[in-house]
mmCIF file of C-alpha atoms in Angstrom:
data_model
loop_
_atom_site.group_PDB
_atom_site.id
_atom_site.type_symbol
_atom_site.label_atom_id
_atom_site.label_comp_id
_atom_site.label_asym_id
_atom_site.label_seq_id
_atom_site.Cartn_x
_atom_site.Cartn_y
_atom_site.Cartn_z
ATOM 1 C CA UNK A 1 72.688 -34.013 -35.474
ATOM 2 C CA UNK A 2 70.470 -31.548 -36.413
ATOM 3 C CA UNK A 3 69.650 -28.861 -34.432
ATOM 4 C CA UNK A 4 65.877 -28.085 -32.888
ATOM 5 C CA UNK A 5 63.754 -25.780 -33.530
ATOM 6 C CA UNK A 6 62.953 -24.038 -29.640
ATOM 7 C CA UNK A 7 63.237 -20.924 -29.546
ATOM 8 C CA UNK A 8 60.349 -18.383 -30.726
ATOM 9 C CA UNK A 9 61.121 -14.571 -30.987
ATOM 10 C CA UNK A 10 57.854 -12.031 -30.542
ATOM 11 C CA UNK A 11 58.501 -8.502 -32.442
ATOM 12 C CA UNK A 12 56.239 -5.784 -32.495
ATOM 13 C CA UNK A 13 53.703 -7.620 -30.020
ATOM 14 C CA UNK A 14 53.427 -10.838 -33.140
ATOM 15 C CA UNK A 15 54.708 -14.039 -31.794
ATOM 16 C CA UNK A 16 57.194 -15.919 -34.664
ATOM 17 C CA UNK A 17 58.642 -19.633 -34.397
ATOM 18 C CA UNK A 18 59.963 -21.782 -33.879
ATOM 19 C CA UNK A 19 62.665 -21.180 -34.970
ATOM 20 C CA UNK A 20 66.957 -22.922 -34.164
ATOM 21 C CA UNK A 21 70.128 -20.375 -33.538
ATOM 22 C CA UNK A 22 71.532 -19.679 -37.529
ATOM 23 C CA UNK A 23 67.796 -18.978 -38.374
ATOM 24 C CA UNK A 24 67.095 -16.442 -35.256
ATOM 25 C CA UNK A 25 70.935 -15.154 -37.202
ATOM 26 C CA UNK A 26 68.768 -15.077 -40.653
ATOM 27 C CA UNK A 27 66.202 -12.217 -39.208
ATOM 28 C CA UNK A 28 69.300 -10.208 -36.795
ATOM 29 C CA UNK A 29 70.556 -10.041 -40.498
ATOM 30 C CA UNK A 30 67.762 -8.912 -42.057
ATOM 31 C CA UNK A 31 67.230 -6.599 -39.801
ATOM 32 C CA UNK A 32 63.672 -8.518 -39.347
ATOM 33 C CA UNK A 33 65.075 -8.991 -35.729
ATOM 34 C CA UNK A 34 66.282 -6.233 -32.779
ATOM 35 C CA UNK A 35 68.191 -5.887 -29.918
ATOM 36 C CA UNK A 36 65.009 -4.419 -28.048
ATOM 37 C CA UNK A 37 63.092 -7.017 -29.467
ATOM 38 C CA UNK A 38 62.190 -10.576 -27.463
ATOM 39 C CA UNK A 39 63.035 -14.115 -27.275
ATOM 40 C CA UNK A 40 62.266 -16.927 -25.254
ATOM 41 C CA UNK A 41 62.732 -20.743 -25.221
ATOM 42 C CA UNK A 42 59.846 -23.685 -25.542
ATOM 43 C CA UNK A 43 59.389 -24.366 -22.129
ATOM 44 C CA UNK A 44 60.017 -20.800 -20.685
ATOM 45 C CA UNK A 45 56.562 -18.159 -20.168
ATOM 46 C CA UNK A 46 58.204 -14.626 -19.742
ATOM 47 C CA UNK A 47 60.124 -12.971 -23.130
ATOM 48 C CA UNK A 48 63.762 -12.013 -22.527
ATOM 49 C CA UNK A 49 64.854 -8.682 -24.063
ATOM 50 C CA UNK A 50 67.073 -9.537 -27.039
ATOM 51 C CA UNK A 51 70.319 -7.203 -26.055
ATOM 52 C CA UNK A 52 69.985 -9.479 -22.175
ATOM 53 C CA UNK A 53 71.551 -12.957 -23.969
ATOM 54 C CA UNK A 54 74.828 -13.377 -23.536
ATOM 55 C CA UNK A 55 75.576 -14.275 -26.971
ATOM 56 C CA UNK A 56 72.854 -12.254 -28.926
ATOM 57 C CA UNK A 57 74.881 -8.865 -26.688
ATOM 58 C CA UNK A 58 77.971 -9.987 -27.681
ATOM 59 C CA UNK A 59 76.776 -10.745 -31.820
ATOM 60 C CA UNK A 60 74.626 -6.834 -31.550
ATOM 61 C CA UNK A 61 77.696 -5.096 -30.226
ATOM 62 C CA UNK A 62 80.648 -6.310 -32.307
ATOM 63 C CA UNK A 63 81.371 -4.069 -35.037
ATOM 64 C CA UNK A 64 83.091 -6.394 -37.265
ATOM 65 C CA UNK A 65 82.239 -8.987 -38.906
ATOM 66 C CA UNK A 66 84.744 -11.351 -37.900
ATOM 67 C CA UNK A 67 83.532 -10.030 -34.084
ATOM 68 C CA UNK A 68 79.557 -10.758 -35.008
ATOM 69 C CA UNK A 69 81.615 -13.953 -37.001
ATOM 70 C CA UNK A 70 83.289 -15.328 -33.547
ATOM 71 C CA UNK A 71 80.441 -14.402 -31.112
ATOM 72 C CA UNK A 72 77.704 -16.435 -33.801
ATOM 73 C CA UNK A 73 79.854 -19.634 -33.547
ATOM 74 C CA UNK A 74 80.252 -19.469 -29.646
ATOM 75 C CA UNK A 75 76.388 -19.463 -29.410
ATOM 76 C CA UNK A 76 75.984 -22.079 -31.825
ATOM 77 C CA UNK A 77 78.723 -24.641 -30.401
ATOM 78 C CA UNK A 78 77.196 -24.111 -27.369
ATOM 79 C CA UNK A 79 73.669 -25.054 -28.167
ATOM 80 C CA UNK A 80 74.925 -28.311 -30.172
ATOM 81 C CA UNK A 81 77.252 -28.891 -26.504
ATOM 82 C CA UNK A 82 73.622 -29.135 -24.645
ATOM 83 C CA UNK A 83 73.744 -25.905 -23.536
ATOM 84 C CA UNK A 84 70.389 -23.529 -22.839
ATOM 85 C CA UNK A 85 70.616 -21.504 -25.881
ATOM 86 C CA UNK A 86 69.849 -18.297 -23.765
ATOM 87 C CA UNK A 87 71.699 -16.996 -21.158
ATOM 88 C CA UNK A 88 71.409 -13.816 -19.456
ATOM 89 C CA UNK A 89 74.134 -11.559 -19.131
ATOM 90 C CA UNK A 90 74.209 -9.555 -15.355
ATOM 91 C CA UNK A 91 73.532 -7.191 -16.361
ATOM 92 C CA UNK A 92 70.754 -8.760 -18.573
ATOM 93 C CA UNK A 93 69.395 -10.108 -14.596
ATOM 94 C CA UNK A 94 68.956 -7.347 -13.370
ATOM 95 C CA UNK A 95 66.847 -5.394 -16.631
ATOM 96 C CA UNK A 96 64.518 -8.197 -16.680
ATOM 97 C CA UNK A 97 63.878 -8.009 -12.680
ATOM 98 C CA UNK A 98 63.254 -4.959 -13.043
ATOM 99 C CA UNK A 99 60.838 -4.699 -15.625
ATOM 100 C CA UNK A 100 59.380 -7.371 -14.188
ATOM 101 C CA UNK A 101 58.695 -5.506 -11.262
ATOM 102 C CA UNK A 102 57.618 -2.317 -13.305
ATOM 103 C CA UNK A 103 55.190 -5.075 -14.899
ATOM 104 C CA UNK A 104 53.930 -5.774 -11.577
ATOM 105 C CA UNK A 105 53.189 -2.362 -10.497
ATOM 106 C CA UNK A 106 51.654 -1.769 -13.738
ATOM 107 C CA UNK A 107 49.288 -4.714 -13.743
ATOM 108 C CA UNK A 108 48.898 -3.422 -9.792
ATOM 109 C CA UNK A 109 47.286 0.490 -10.873
ATOM 110 C CA UNK A 110 45.355 -1.627 -13.487
ATOM 111 C CA UNK A 111 43.703 -3.947 -11.394
ATOM 112 C CA UNK A 112 43.664 -0.675 -8.729
ATOM 113 C CA UNK A 113 42.335 0.736 -11.248
ATOM 114 C CA UNK A 114 39.672 -1.794 -12.580
ATOM 115 C CA UNK A 115 38.452 -2.796 -9.175
ATOM 116 C CA UNK A 116 37.657 2.017 -8.495
ATOM 117 C CA UNK A 117 35.819 1.560 -11.302
ATOM 118 C CA UNK A 118 34.050 -1.270 -10.754
ATOM 119 C CA UNK A 119 32.959 -0.283 -7.440
ATOM 120 C CA UNK A 120 31.448 2.983 -9.416
ATOM 121 C CA UNK A 121 30.009 1.746 -11.552
ATOM 122 C CA UNK A 122 27.971 -1.172 -8.662
ATOM 123 C CA UNK A 123 27.745 2.456 -6.876
ATOM 124 C CA UNK A 124 25.661 3.640 -9.261
ATOM 125 C CA UNK A 125 24.077 1.005 -9.967
ATOM 126 C CA UNK A 126 23.090 0.347 -6.666
ATOM 127 C CA UNK A 127 22.135 4.312 -6.561
ATOM 128 C CA UNK A 128 19.425 3.702 -9.888
ATOM 129 C CA UNK A 129 18.351 0.177 -7.805
ATOM 130 C CA UNK A 130 17.871 2.424 -4.515
ATOM 131 C CA UNK A 131 15.460 5.428 -7.177
ATOM 132 C CA UNK A 132 13.845 2.035 -8.954
ATOM 133 C CA UNK A 133 12.917 0.961 -5.011
ATOM 134 C CA UNK A 134 11.735 4.866 -4.031
ATOM 135 C CA UNK A 135 9.575 5.175 -7.255
ATOM 136 C CA UNK A 136 8.096 1.160 -6.487
ATOM 137 C CA UNK A 137 7.450 1.856 -2.894
ATOM 138 C CA UNK A 138 5.673 5.769 -3.807
ATOM 139 C CA UNK A 139 3.757 4.422 -6.771
ATOM 140 C CA UNK A 140 1.964 1.603 -3.872
ATOM 141 C CA UNK A 141 1.644 4.181 -0.875
ATOM 142 C CA UNK A 142 0.505 5.985 -3.672
ATOM 143 C CA UNK A 143 -1.975 3.367 -4.683
ATOM 144 C CA UNK A 144 -2.286 1.770 -1.233
ATOM 145 C CA UNK A 145 -4.193 5.354 -1.013
ATOM 146 C CA UNK A 146 -6.158 5.566 -3.654
ATOM 147 C CA UNK A 147 -7.687 1.643 -2.607
ATOM 148 C CA UNK A 148 -8.351 3.142 0.923
ATOM 149 C CA UNK A 149 -10.501 6.190 -0.091
ATOM 150 C CA UNK A 150 -12.255 3.800 -2.620
ATOM 151 C CA UNK A 151 -13.117 1.432 0.577
ATOM 152 C CA UNK A 152 -13.804 4.659 2.222
ATOM 153 C CA UNK A 153 -16.802 5.304 0.074
ATOM 154 C CA UNK A 154 -17.942 1.005 0.034
ATOM 155 C CA UNK A 155 -17.961 1.482 3.778
ATOM 156 C CA UNK A 156 -20.659 5.234 3.251
ATOM 157 C CA UNK A 157 -22.638 3.619 0.324
ATOM 158 C CA UNK A 158 -22.962 0.584 2.342
ATOM 159 C CA UNK A 159 -23.916 3.167 5.457
ATOM 160 C CA UNK A 160 -26.374 4.387 3.203
ATOM 161 C CA UNK A 161 -28.349 1.567 1.460
ATOM 162 C CA UNK A 162 -28.409 0.452 5.111
ATOM 163 C CA UNK A 163 -30.154 3.307 6.322
ATOM 164 C CA UNK A 164 -32.806 3.601 3.038
ATOM 165 C CA UNK A 165 -33.256 -0.173 4.017
ATOM 166 C CA UNK A 166 -36.818 -0.729 5.523
ATOM 167 C CA UNK A 167 -36.773 -3.974 6.636
ATOM 168 C CA UNK A 168 -34.275 -6.478 7.484
ATOM 169 C CA UNK A 169 -34.528 -10.944 7.886
ATOM 170 C CA UNK A 170 -34.827 -10.209 11.676
ATOM 171 C CA UNK A 171 -31.802 -13.790 12.692
ATOM 172 C CA UNK A 172 -29.586 -11.406 10.566
ATOM 173 C CA UNK A 173 -30.099 -8.419 12.211
ATOM 174 C CA UNK A 174 -27.325 -6.001 14.348
ATOM 175 C CA UNK A 175 -29.027 -4.283 17.086
ATOM 176 C CA UNK A 176 -28.728 -0.702 16.355
ATOM 177 C CA UNK A 177 -31.757 0.370 19.389
ATOM 178 C CA UNK A 178 -31.075 -1.899 23.112
ATOM 179 C CA UNK A 179 -35.444 -2.318 23.813
ATOM 180 C CA UNK A 180 -36.401 -3.654 26.794
ATOM 181 C CA UNK A 181 -33.800 -2.242 28.801
ATOM 182 C CA UNK A 182 -34.741 -2.482 31.838
ATOM 183 C CA UNK A 183 -31.947 0.220 34.371
ATOM 184 C CA UNK A 184 -33.041 -0.356 38.359
ATOM 185 C CA UNK A 185 -31.498 2.315 39.995
ATOM 186 C CA UNK A 186 -31.524 4.241 43.271
ATOM 187 C CA UNK A 187 -31.430 8.304 42.887
ATOM 188 C CA UNK A 188 -31.440 11.055 45.423
ATOM 189 C CA UNK A 189 -32.165 9.006 48.428
ATOM 190 C CA UNK A 190 -32.095 5.840 46.802
ATOM 191 C CA UNK A 191 -34.978 5.653 45.819
ATOM 192 C CA UNK A 192 -35.822 2.904 43.482
ATOM 193 C CA UNK A 193 -37.473 3.439 39.970
ATOM 194 C CA UNK A 194 -37.616 1.655 36.174
ATOM 195 C CA UNK A 195 -37.199 3.177 33.580
ATOM 196 C CA UNK A 196 -37.714 1.547 29.820
ATOM 197 C CA UNK A 197 -34.744 2.884 27.961
ATOM 198 C CA UNK A 198 -35.043 2.893 24.173
ATOM 199 C CA UNK A 199 -31.865 4.787 23.234
ATOM 200 C CA UNK A 200 -30.127 4.553 19.528
ATOM 201 C CA UNK A 201 -26.400 4.345 19.963
ATOM 202 C CA UNK A 202 -25.350 4.750 16.185
ATOM 203 C CA UNK A 203 -21.831 6.557 17.217
ATOM 204 C CA UNK A 204 -20.642 2.979 19.145
ATOM 205 C CA UNK A 205 -22.434 1.024 16.639
ATOM 206 C CA UNK A 206 -20.979 2.526 13.427
ATOM 207 C CA UNK A 207 -17.217 1.653 15.676
ATOM 208 C CA UNK A 208 -18.175 -1.459 16.592
ATOM 209 C CA UNK A 209 -18.857 -2.326 13.074
ATOM 210 C CA UNK A 210 -15.629 -0.522 12.058
ATOM 211 C CA UNK A 211 -14.488 -3.399 14.222
ATOM 212 C CA UNK A 212 -15.718 -5.519 12.554
ATOM 213 C CA UNK A 213 -14.411 -5.065 9.079
ATOM 214 C CA UNK A 214 -10.875 -4.464 9.965
ATOM 215 C CA UNK A 215 -10.667 -7.943 11.726
ATOM 216 C CA UNK A 216 -12.282 -8.892 7.951
ATOM 217 C CA UNK A 217 -8.835 -6.545 6.529
ATOM 218 C CA UNK A 218 -6.317 -8.364 8.868
ATOM 219 C CA UNK A 219 -7.959 -11.614 8.040
ATOM 220 C CA UNK A 220 -7.697 -10.990 3.684
ATOM 221 C CA UNK A 221 -3.771 -9.149 3.786
ATOM 222 C CA UNK A 222 -2.416 -12.296 5.696
ATOM 223 C CA UNK A 223 -3.975 -14.450 3.050
ATOM 224 C CA UNK A 224 -2.180 -12.221 0.470
ATOM 225 C CA UNK A 225 0.976 -12.351 2.797
ATOM 226 C CA UNK A 226 1.121 -15.771 2.347
ATOM 227 C CA UNK A 227 1.250 -15.513 -1.958
ATOM 228 C CA UNK A 228 3.647 -12.188 -1.289
ATOM 229 C CA UNK A 229 6.604 -12.424 -4.317
ATOM 230 C CA UNK A 230 8.960 -9.615 -3.370
ATOM 231 C CA UNK A 231 9.755 -8.474 0.394
ATOM 232 C CA UNK A 232 8.959 -5.055 -0.526
ATOM 233 C CA UNK A 233 4.879 -6.494 -1.553
ATOM 234 C CA UNK A 234 5.796 -8.424 1.663
ATOM 235 C CA UNK A 235 6.456 -5.088 3.547
ATOM 236 C CA UNK A 236 4.094 -3.030 2.400
ATOM 237 C CA UNK A 237 1.333 -5.579 3.566
ATOM 238 C CA UNK A 238 2.528 -5.923 7.404
ATOM 239 C CA UNK A 239 3.091 -2.028 6.863
ATOM 240 C CA UNK A 240 -0.823 -2.101 6.344
ATOM 241 C CA UNK A 241 -1.541 -4.807 9.354
ATOM 242 C CA UNK A 242 0.085 -2.792 11.377
ATOM 243 C CA UNK A 243 -2.052 0.496 10.808
ATOM 244 C CA UNK A 244 -5.210 -1.828 10.866
ATOM 245 C CA UNK A 245 -3.937 -3.393 14.511
ATOM 246 C CA UNK A 246 -3.123 0.529 15.665
ATOM 247 C CA UNK A 247 -6.788 2.028 14.339
ATOM 248 C CA UNK A 248 -8.269 -1.156 16.042
ATOM 249 C CA UNK A 249 -7.111 -1.083 19.252
ATOM 250 C CA UNK A 250 -7.832 2.844 19.289
ATOM 251 C CA UNK A 251 -11.294 1.787 18.135
ATOM 252 C CA UNK A 252 -12.224 -0.715 20.749
ATOM 253 C CA UNK A 253 -10.581 2.124 24.146
ATOM 254 C CA UNK A 254 -12.728 4.610 22.497
ATOM 255 C CA UNK A 255 -16.055 1.465 22.439
ATOM 256 C CA UNK A 256 -14.244 0.942 26.083
ATOM 257 C CA UNK A 257 -14.703 4.286 27.234
ATOM 258 C CA UNK A 258 -18.104 5.476 25.990
ATOM 259 C CA UNK A 259 -19.106 2.030 26.634
ATOM 260 C CA UNK A 260 -18.217 1.789 30.342
ATOM 261 C CA UNK A 261 -15.117 -0.406 30.516
ATOM 262 C CA UNK A 262 -14.661 -3.623 28.305
ATOM 263 C CA UNK A 263 -17.293 -5.941 29.270
ATOM 264 C CA UNK A 264 -17.538 -9.436 30.875
ATOM 265 C CA UNK A 265 -20.434 -11.346 29.158
ATOM 266 C CA UNK A 266 -22.081 -14.484 30.089
ATOM 267 C CA UNK A 267 -24.439 -16.365 27.406
ATOM 268 C CA UNK A 268 -26.630 -18.155 26.502
ATOM 269 C CA UNK A 269 -26.469 -18.434 22.738
ATOM 270 C CA UNK A 270 -29.737 -21.085 22.276
ATOM 271 C CA UNK A 271 -32.765 -18.935 23.173
ATOM 272 C CA UNK A 272 -31.179 -17.828 25.817
ATOM 273 C CA UNK A 273 -30.217 -14.620 27.804
ATOM 274 C CA UNK A 274 -27.395 -12.070 28.047
ATOM 275 C CA UNK A 275 -25.523 -11.086 31.313
ATOM 276 C CA UNK A 276 -23.370 -8.166 31.187
ATOM 277 C CA UNK A 277 -20.819 -7.261 34.290
ATOM 278 C CA UNK A 278 -17.614 -5.297 34.541
ATOM 279 C CA UNK A 279 -16.469 -1.766 36.227
ATOM 280 C CA UNK A 280 -19.196 0.421 35.805
ATOM 281 C CA UNK A 281 -17.644 2.442 38.308
ATOM 282 C CA UNK A 282 -18.460 6.366 36.769
ATOM 283 C CA UNK A 283 -18.718 9.552 38.249
ATOM 284 C CA UNK A 284 -21.915 10.823 36.747
ATOM 285 C CA UNK A 285 -22.616 15.127 35.879
ATOM 286 C CA UNK A 286 -23.871 17.233 38.606
ATOM 287 C CA UNK A 287 -22.313 15.361 41.115
ATOM 288 C CA UNK A 288 -22.623 17.856 43.482
ATOM 289 C CA UNK A 289 -26.500 18.100 43.140
ATOM 290 C CA UNK A 290 -28.499 15.459 44.721
ATOM 291 C CA UNK A 291 -31.506 15.599 42.545
ATOM 292 C CA UNK A 292 -30.846 14.014 39.149
ATOM 293 C CA UNK A 293 -32.670 15.101 36.120
ATOM 294 C CA UNK A 294 -33.746 12.822 33.549
ATOM 295 C CA UNK A 295 -31.138 13.465 30.546
ATOM 296 C CA UNK A 296 -28.860 13.470 33.830
ATOM 297 C CA UNK A 297 -29.699 9.519 34.120
ATOM 298 C CA UNK A 298 -30.132 9.214 29.951
ATOM 299 C CA UNK A 299 -26.404 10.255 29.979
ATOM 300 C CA UNK A 300 -25.516 7.387 32.289
ATOM 301 C CA UNK A 301 -27.707 4.680 31.360
ATOM 302 C CA UNK A 302 -25.933 5.595 27.622
ATOM 303 C CA UNK A 303 -22.465 5.026 29.408
ATOM 304 C CA UNK A 304 -23.548 1.043 29.496
ATOM 305 C CA UNK A 305 -24.382 0.966 25.543
ATOM 306 C CA UNK A 306 -21.288 0.570 23.989
ATOM 307 C CA UNK A 307 -20.509 -2.731 26.947
ATOM 308 C CA UNK A 308 -23.894 -4.324 25.427
ATOM 309 C CA UNK A 309 -23.332 -3.681 21.567
ATOM 310 C CA UNK A 310 -19.812 -4.787 22.096
ATOM 311 C CA UNK A 311 -21.207 -8.316 24.115
ATOM 312 C CA UNK A 312 -23.884 -8.785 21.850
ATOM 313 C CA UNK A 313 -22.523 -8.433 18.689
ATOM 314 C CA UNK A 314 -19.757 -10.585 19.343
ATOM 315 C CA UNK A 315 -21.528 -13.341 20.348
ATOM 316 C CA UNK A 316 -24.051 -12.613 17.012
ATOM 317 C CA UNK A 317 -21.119 -13.011 14.824
ATOM 318 C CA UNK A 318 -21.252 -16.867 15.309
ATOM 319 C CA UNK A 319 -24.274 -17.257 16.214
ATOM 320 C CA UNK A 320 -25.871 -15.019 14.120
ATOM 321 C CA UNK A 321 -29.847 -16.725 15.201
ATOM 322 C CA UNK A 322 -28.822 -15.451 18.791
ATOM 323 C CA UNK A 323 -32.120 -13.943 20.148
ATOM 324 C CA UNK A 324 -33.173 -12.355 23.530
ATOM 325 C CA UNK A 325 -32.986 -9.775 26.133
ATOM 326 C CA UNK A 326 -30.551 -7.746 27.802
ATOM 327 C CA UNK A 327 -31.293 -6.887 31.302
ATOM 328 C CA UNK A 328 -29.058 -4.558 33.446
ATOM 329 C CA UNK A 329 -28.731 -3.392 36.989
ATOM 330 C CA UNK A 330 -26.491 -0.574 38.769
ATOM 331 C CA UNK A 331 -27.166 1.819 40.779
ATOM 332 C CA UNK A 332 -26.465 5.460 41.446
ATOM 333 C CA UNK A 333 -26.001 7.247 44.170
ATOM 334 C CA UNK A 334 -26.828 10.836 45.395
ATOM 335 C CA UNK A 335 -23.232 11.813 44.888
ATOM 336 C CA UNK A 336 -23.209 10.733 40.825
ATOM 337 C CA UNK A 337 -21.383 7.100 42.514
ATOM 338 C CA UNK A 338 -22.130 4.969 39.312
ATOM 339 C CA UNK A 339 -21.984 0.692 40.465
ATOM 340 C CA UNK A 340 -23.759 -3.142 40.025
#
């Protein structure tokens, strides 16, 4: 019965085979396979060093030709009897275990080194990415500042154009001068007088106009937020919205402070009337002086104009055709207190 080719040799990293036992002997005799080369049997994954096998060790250690022939004959005989062609010596078992352990240790060291290198590269990538994100954020911030400056320029230009306009359509006009406001006041010893007040409230009106602009900007930014493709874009938009909200809150406080508090209105928008009520209790200038000059009365009246403008403009936005007369009534006592 012919011997099956079940042996593979690895010499200098190159695999050869399959071979029979006799073919392996030919490689050994030809000096092509040495004790420190490796051999494995078909079905094995682990390569065993040749000197760690029983029969090959006997063959390599034999000094005489007769001993080598005897070692080979014993190996060939066992293979023909069906025994495994590869049998480790006791020392070979220990050496192979040691070699496997060393290989495993080397593998773990290599894996650790690769992990460290991978972590180093990942950190480097994150640093570069973070740097790029910072650069992009700074670019967006500068772009926002540029847009804000341009927006302010447009607002200033719009104000200049409005100031140059001589006439506007009455149904679209936002009143800068409240005419025909009748104030009934009791001055000094509660003597009633009637004052027709014609006063421009430019500062308050500009604040109210700015609130309108901010409302429109917030509305536009909310629309852009839905179309934002990246987290950075959404964060930039949300940051701008928060800035506008804070600015709006400050303007509302300014209007309330200069206008005498939060207005409460009751307006009929179809050729109706505007009624103003609210917390109109203040301490006027010169409260220690029972007399009241025209400038003192003017300052008290001016404090009410913010509430009137705020109410009228809010209603005008919802109904541009709103028309009518605004009448405000309050009392100025001798101690400077103003009440409804």
